[in-house]
Coordinates of C-alpha atoms and ligand atoms in Angstrom, one line a residue:
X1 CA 332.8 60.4 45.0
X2 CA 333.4 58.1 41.9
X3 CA 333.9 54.7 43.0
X4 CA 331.2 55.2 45.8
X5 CA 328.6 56.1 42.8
X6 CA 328.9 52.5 41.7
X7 CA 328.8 50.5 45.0
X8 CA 326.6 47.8 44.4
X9 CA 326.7 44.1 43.9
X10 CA 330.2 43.7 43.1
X11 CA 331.9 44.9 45.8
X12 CA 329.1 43.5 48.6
X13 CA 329.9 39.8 47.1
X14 CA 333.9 40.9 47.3
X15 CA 333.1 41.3 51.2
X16 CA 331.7 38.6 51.5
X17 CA 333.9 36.3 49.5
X18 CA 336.3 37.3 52.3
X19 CA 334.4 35.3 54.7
X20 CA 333.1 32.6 52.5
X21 CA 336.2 31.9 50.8
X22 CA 339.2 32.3 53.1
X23 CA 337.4 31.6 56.1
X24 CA 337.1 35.7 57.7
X25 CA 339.2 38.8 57.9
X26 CA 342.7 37.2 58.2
X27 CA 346.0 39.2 58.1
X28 CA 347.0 39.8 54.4
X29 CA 350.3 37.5 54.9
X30 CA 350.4 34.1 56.9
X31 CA 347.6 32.0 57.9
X32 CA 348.2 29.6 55.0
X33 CA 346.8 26.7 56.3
X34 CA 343.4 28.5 56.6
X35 CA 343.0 30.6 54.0
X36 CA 342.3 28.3 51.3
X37 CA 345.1 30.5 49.1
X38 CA 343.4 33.5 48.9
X39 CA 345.4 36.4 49.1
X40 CA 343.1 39.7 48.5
X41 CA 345.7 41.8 49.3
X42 CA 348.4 40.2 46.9
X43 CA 346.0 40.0 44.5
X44 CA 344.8 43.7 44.4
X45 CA 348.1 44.6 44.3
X46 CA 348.7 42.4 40.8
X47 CA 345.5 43.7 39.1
X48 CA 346.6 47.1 40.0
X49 CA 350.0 46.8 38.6
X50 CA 349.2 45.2 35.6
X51 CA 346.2 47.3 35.0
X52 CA 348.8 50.1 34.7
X53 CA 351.6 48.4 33.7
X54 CA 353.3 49.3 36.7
X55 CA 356.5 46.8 37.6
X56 CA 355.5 46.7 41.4
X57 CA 352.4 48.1 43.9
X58 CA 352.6 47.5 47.3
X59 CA 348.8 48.4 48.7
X60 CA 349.2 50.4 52.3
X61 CA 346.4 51.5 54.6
X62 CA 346.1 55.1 53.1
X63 CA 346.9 57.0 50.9
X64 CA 348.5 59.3 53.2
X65 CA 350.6 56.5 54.4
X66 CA 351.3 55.8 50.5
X67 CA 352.8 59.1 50.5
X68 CA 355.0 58.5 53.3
X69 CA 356.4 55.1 52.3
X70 CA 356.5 55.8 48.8
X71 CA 358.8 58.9 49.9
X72 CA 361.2 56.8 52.5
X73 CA 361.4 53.9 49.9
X74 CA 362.5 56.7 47.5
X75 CA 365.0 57.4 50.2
X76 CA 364.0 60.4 51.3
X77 CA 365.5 61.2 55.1
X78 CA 366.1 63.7 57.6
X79 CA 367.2 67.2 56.7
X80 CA 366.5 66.3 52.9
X81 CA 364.5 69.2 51.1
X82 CA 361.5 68.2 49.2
X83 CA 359.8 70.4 47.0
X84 CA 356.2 70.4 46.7
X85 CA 353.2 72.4 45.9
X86 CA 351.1 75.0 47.3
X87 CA 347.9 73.5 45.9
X88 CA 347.5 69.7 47.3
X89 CA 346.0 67.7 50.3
X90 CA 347.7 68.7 53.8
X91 CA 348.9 64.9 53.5
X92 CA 351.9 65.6 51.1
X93 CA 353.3 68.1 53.7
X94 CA 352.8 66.0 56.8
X95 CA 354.4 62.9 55.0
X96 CA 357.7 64.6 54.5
X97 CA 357.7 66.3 57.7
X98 CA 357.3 63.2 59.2
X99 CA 360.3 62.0 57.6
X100 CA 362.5 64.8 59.1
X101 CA 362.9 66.3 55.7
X102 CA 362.1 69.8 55.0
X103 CA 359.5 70.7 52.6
X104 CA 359.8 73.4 50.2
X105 CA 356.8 74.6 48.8
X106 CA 356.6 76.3 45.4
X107 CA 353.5 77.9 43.7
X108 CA 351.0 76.5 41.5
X109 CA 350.3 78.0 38.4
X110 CA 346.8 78.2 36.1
X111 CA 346.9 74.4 35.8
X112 CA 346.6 74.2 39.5
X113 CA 349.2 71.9 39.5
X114 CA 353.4 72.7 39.9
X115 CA 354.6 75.7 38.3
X116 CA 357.6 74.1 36.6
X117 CA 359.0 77.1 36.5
X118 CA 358.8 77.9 40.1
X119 CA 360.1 74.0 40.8
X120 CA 363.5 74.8 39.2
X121 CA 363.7 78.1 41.0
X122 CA 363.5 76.0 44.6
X123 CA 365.9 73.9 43.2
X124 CA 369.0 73.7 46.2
X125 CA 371.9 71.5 46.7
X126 CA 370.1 70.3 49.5
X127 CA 367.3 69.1 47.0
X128 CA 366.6 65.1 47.5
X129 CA 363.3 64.7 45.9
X130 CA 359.9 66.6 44.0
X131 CA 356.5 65.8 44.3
X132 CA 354.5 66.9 41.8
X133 CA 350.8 66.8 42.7
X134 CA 348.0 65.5 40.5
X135 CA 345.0 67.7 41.6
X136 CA 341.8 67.2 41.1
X137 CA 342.0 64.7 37.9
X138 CA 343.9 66.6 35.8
X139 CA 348.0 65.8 35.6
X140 CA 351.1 68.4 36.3
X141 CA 352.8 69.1 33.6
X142 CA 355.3 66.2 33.4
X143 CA 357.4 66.9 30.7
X144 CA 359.5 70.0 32.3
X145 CA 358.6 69.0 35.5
X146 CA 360.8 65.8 34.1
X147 CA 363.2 67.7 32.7
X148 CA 364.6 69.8 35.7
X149 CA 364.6 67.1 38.0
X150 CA 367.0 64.9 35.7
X151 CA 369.0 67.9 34.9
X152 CA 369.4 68.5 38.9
X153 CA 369.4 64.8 39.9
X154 CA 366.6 65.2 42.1
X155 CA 364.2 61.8 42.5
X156 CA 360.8 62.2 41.3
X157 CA 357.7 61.2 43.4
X158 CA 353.9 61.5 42.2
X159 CA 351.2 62.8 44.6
X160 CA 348.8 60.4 42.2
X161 CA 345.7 60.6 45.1
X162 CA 343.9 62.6 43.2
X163 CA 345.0 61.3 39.5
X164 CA 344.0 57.5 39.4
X165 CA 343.4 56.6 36.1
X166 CA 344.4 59.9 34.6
X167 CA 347.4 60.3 32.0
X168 CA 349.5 62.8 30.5
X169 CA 350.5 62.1 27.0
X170 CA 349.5 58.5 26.8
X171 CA 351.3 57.8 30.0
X172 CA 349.7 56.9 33.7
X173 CA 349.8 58.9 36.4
X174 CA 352.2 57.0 38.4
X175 CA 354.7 55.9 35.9
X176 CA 356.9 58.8 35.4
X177 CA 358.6 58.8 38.3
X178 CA 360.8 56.6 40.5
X179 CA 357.5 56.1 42.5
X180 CA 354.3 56.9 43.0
X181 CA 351.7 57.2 45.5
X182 CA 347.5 56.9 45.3
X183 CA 344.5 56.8 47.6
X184 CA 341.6 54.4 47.3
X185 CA 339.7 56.5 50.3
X186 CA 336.0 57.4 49.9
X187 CA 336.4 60.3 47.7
X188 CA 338.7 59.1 44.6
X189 CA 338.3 57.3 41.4
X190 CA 338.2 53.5 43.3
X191 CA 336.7 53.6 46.6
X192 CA 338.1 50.7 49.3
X193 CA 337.2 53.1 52.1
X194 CA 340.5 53.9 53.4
X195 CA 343.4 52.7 51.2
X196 CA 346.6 53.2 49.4
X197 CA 349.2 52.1 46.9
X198 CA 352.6 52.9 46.1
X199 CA 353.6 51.7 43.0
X200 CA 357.3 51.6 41.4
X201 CA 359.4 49.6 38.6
X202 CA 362.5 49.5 40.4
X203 CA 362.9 46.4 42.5
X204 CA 365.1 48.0 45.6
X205 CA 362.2 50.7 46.0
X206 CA 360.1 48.1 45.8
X207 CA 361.5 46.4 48.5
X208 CA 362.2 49.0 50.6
X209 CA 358.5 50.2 50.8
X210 CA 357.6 46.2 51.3
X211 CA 359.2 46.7 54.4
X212 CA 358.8 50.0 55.5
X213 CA 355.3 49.1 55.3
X214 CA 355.2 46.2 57.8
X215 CA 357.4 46.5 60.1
X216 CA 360.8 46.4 58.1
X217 CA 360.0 42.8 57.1
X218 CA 362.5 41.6 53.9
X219 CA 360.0 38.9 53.5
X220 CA 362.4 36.7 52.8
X221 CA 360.8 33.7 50.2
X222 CA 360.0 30.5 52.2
X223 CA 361.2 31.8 55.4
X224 CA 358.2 31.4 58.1
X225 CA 357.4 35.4 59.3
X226 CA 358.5 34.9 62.7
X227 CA 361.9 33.8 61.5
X228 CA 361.6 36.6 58.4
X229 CA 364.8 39.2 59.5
X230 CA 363.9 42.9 59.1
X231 CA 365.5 44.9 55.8
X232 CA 365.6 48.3 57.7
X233 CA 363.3 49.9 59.6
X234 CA 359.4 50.3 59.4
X235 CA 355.7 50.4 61.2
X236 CA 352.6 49.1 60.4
X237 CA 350.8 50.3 57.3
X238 CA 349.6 47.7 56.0
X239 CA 346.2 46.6 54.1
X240 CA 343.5 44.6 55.2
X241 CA 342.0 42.2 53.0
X242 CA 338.0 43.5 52.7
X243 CA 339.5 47.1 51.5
X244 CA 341.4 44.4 48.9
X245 CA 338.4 42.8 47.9
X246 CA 336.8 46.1 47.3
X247 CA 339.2 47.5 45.5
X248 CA 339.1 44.5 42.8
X249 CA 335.5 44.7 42.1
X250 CA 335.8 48.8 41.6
X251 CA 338.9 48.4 39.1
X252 CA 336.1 46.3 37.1
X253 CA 334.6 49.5 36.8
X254 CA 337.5 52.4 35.9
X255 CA 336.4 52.4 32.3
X256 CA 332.7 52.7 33.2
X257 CA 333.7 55.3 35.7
X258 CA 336.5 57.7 34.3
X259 CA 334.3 57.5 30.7
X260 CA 331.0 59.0 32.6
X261 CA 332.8 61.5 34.3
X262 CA 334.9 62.4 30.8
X263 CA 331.3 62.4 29.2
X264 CA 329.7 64.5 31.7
X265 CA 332.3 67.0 31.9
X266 CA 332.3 67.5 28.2
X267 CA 328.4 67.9 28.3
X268 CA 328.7 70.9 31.4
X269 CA 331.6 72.4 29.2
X270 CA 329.8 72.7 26.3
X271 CA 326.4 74.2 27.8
X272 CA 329.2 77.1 29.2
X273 CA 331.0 77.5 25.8
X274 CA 329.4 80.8 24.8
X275 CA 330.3 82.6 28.6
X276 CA 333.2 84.5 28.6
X277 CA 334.7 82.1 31.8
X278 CA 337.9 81.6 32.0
X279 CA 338.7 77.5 32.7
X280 CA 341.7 75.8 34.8
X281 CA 344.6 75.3 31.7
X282 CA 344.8 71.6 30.9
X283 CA 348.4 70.3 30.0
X284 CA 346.5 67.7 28.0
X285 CA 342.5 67.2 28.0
X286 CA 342.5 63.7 26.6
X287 CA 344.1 62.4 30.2
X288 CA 341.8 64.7 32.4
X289 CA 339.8 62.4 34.7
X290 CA 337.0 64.5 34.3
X291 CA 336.1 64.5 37.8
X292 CA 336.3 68.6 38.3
X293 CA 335.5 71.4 36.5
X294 CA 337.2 74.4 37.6
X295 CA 336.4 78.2 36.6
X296 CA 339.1 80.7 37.6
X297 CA 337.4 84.1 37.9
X298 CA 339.4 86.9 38.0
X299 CA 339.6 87.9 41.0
X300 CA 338.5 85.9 44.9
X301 CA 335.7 88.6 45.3
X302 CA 334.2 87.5 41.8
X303 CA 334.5 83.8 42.9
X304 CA 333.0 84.3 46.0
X305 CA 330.1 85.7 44.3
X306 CA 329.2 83.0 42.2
X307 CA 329.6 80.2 45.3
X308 CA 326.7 82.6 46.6
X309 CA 324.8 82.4 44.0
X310 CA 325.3 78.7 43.1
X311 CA 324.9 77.9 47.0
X312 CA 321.3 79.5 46.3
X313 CA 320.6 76.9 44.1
X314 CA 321.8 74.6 45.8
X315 CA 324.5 73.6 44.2
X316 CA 327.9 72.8 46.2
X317 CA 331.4 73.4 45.0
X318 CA 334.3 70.7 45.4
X319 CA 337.5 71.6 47.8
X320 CA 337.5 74.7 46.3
X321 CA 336.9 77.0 47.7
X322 CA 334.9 74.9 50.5
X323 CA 338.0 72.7 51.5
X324 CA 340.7 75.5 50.7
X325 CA 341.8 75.1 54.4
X326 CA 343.2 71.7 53.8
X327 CA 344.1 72.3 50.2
X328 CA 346.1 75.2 50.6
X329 CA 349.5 75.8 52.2
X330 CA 349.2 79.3 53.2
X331 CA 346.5 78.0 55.8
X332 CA 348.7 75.4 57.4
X333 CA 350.0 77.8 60.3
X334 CA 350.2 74.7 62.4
X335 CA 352.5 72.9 60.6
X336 CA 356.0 73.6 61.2
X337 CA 359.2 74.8 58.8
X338 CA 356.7 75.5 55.8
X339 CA 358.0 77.9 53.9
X340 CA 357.3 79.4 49.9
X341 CA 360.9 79.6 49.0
X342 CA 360.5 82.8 46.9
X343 CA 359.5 85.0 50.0
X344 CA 360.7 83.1 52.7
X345 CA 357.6 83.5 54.3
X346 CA 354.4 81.4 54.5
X347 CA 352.6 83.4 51.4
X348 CA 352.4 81.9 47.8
X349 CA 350.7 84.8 47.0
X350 CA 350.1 83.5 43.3
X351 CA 348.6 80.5 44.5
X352 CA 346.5 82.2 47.0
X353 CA 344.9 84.4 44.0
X354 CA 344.8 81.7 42.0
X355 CA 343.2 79.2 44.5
X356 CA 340.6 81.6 45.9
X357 CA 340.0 83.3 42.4
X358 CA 338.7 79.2 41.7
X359 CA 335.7 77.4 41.7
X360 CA 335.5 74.0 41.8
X361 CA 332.0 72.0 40.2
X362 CA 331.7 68.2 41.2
X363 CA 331.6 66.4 37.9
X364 CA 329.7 62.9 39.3
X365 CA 329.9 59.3 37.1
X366 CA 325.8 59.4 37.8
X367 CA 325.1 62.7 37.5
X368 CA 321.7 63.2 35.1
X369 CA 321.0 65.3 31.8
X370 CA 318.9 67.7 33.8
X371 CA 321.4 68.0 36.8
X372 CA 323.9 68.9 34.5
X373 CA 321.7 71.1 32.6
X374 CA 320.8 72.9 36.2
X375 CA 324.1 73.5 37.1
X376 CA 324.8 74.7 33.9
X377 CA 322.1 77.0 34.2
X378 CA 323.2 78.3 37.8
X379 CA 326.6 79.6 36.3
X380 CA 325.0 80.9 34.0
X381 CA 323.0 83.0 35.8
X382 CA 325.2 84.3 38.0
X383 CA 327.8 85.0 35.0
X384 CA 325.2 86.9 33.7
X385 CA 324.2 88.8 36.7
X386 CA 328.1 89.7 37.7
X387 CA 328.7 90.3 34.5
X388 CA 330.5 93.5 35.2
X389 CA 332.6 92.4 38.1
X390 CA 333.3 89.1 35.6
X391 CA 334.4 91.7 33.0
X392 CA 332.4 91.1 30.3
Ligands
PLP1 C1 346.8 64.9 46.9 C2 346.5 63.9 48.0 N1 347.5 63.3 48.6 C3 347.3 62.4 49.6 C4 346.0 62.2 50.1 C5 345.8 61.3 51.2 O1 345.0 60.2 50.9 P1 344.1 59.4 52.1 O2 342.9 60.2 52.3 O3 343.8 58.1 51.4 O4 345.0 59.3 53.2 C6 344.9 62.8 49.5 C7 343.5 62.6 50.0 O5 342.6 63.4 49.7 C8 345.2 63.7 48.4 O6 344.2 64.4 47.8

């Protein structure tokens, strides 16, 4: 829970700065003549941008609604097959089913991220647009990923939720596709409670998701809203200025929170260098948010036996395997038209090993010497005590 870690002063005189400055919780357009010209909204969304060096972020309510827009602004529609991943928050799924568009799922491979490889085997005429997912701080591997979709003319969208602030090769999460999506909910790198951006450097996306976001507004410049005529069509996602507020005062504190969790991450690895434990694969370890720390074991029974034993001690395991049920496509029964393209079925069958062959360890921005030494400790343990089953 990054940003939460670092609540404190900041973001309590942002909330109130709300009040105190533009006279209380106003829409994040209109209003003019009461808002002294504060615009939290329009101004998160400039820090944001620039702090990334994207051309264009338009703040939504969610990230799952980030997903959505960012996807319909990309111009995905009905009947349209998107390919996605096994491994990723239930949100990507429902966002293009709610478009009408068919998601294809493809397996994840040891990065826990898109198998490239299995991307370009989904690859149909029907294709419209990928999106790779950034799980758990670490990035997909862009550069094929890149690759086939220009050489199949498929439009590239990042799941960036879970990647805010990481980078792959020197460049941001965000910024290697036609458009992006994060989440500033509770559990990411920036915390605004609920929140979401979609970010872009092409101007027509741009001002498509303006507009899908509120309603289909063109927000045409100087024209009073209620005369404003509508681009296409579109609903309400749209921010509201405290989660603003919030969100500048935690961008103050990216580098102090991405550092700590790099720093920490680095200090669990390296208690666990001399057990024979088999990490996720990192496409690049310099962009890693260092939020996670996955093991894959070799096998689910293996895995299961170490959440036992680190449970014992008290120590939790992050989304994986606690939170597979939303994390995981072979569990969405309830969703319909899922399908893993290679079997037809609903089985990703590599990802399913994979996945519950993983545990996941919370790497915190606060976390102390001695918890880290203790949960250093705990795996160690219990590699030592299945050290048959772990193979050793
Ligand atoms: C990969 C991914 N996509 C989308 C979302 C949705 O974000 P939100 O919770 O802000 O709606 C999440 C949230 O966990 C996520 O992890």
């Amino acid at each position: 829970m990054p940003g939460y870690e670092v609540f404190g002063e900041e973001e309590r005189r942002a909330v109130l700065s709300v009040f105190d400055e533009s006279g209380g919780v106003l829409f994040a357009h209109g209003f003019d003549g009461l808002r002294n010209g504060r615009y939290f909204v329009r101004d998160w969304e400039r820090a944001f941008a620039s702090r990334f060096g994207f051309g264009h972020a338009q703040a939504v309510s969610s990230g799952s609604a980030a997903v959505r827009v960012a996807l319909e602004s990309a111009g995905v529609g009905p009947g349209d097959e998107v390919i996605t991943q096994a491994h990723t928050f239930i949100a990507t799924v429902e966002a293009i089913l709610q478009l009408g568009a068919v998601p294809v799922v493809v397996d994840v491979d040891d990065t826990l991220n898109m198998d490239p490889v299995a991307f370009e085997e989904a690859v149909s005429s029907r294709t419209r647009a990928v999106v790779p997912v950034h799980m758990m701080g670490e990035m997909a591997d862009m550069d094929p990923i890149m690759k086939v979709a220009r050489e199949h003319e498929i439009i590239v969208v990042e799941d960036a939720a879970q990647g805010l602030g990481a980078s792959y090769r020197g460049q941001w999460a965000g910024s290697f596709g036609l458009t992006a999506a994060f989440s500033t909910d509770a559990g990411k790198t920036l915390n605004t409670g609920e929140g979401g951006m979609v970010v872009t450097s092409d101007v027509e996306c741009f001002e498509s998701a303006r507009a899908i976001h509120d309603h289909g507004h063109a927000y045409l410049p100087g024209v009073p809203r209620g005369k404003d005529p509508a681009l296409r069509s579109g609903f309400n996602y749209r921010m509201t200025e405290l989660q603003a507020a919030i969100g500048l005062a935690q961008l103050s504190k990216l580098d102090l929170i991405v550092g700590s969790q790099r720093s920490n991450k680095a200090a669990l690895v390296e208690q666990l260098q001399d057990l024979p434990i088999t990490f996720r694969r990192s496409v690049d370890p310099s962009g890693d948010l260092g939020d996670t720390l996955v093991m894959i074991l070799p096998t689910p029974t293996t895995a299961q036996a170490m959440v036992d034993d680190l449970q014992k001690q008290g120590i939790g395991t992050k989304n994986l395997p606690d939170a597979m049920r939303w994390h995981f496509a072979g569990a969405w029964s309830h969703l319909p038209g899922l399908r893993d393209p290679r079997s037809q079925a609903r089985a990703w069958s590599k990802s399913d090993h994979l996945l519950h062959s993983a545990v996941a360890l919370a790497v915190t921005v606060r976390m102390t010497h001695d918890q880290i030494f203790d949960v250093a400790s705990a795996v160690r343990e219990s590699v030592l005590r299945h050290q048959v089953l772990i193979g050793t």
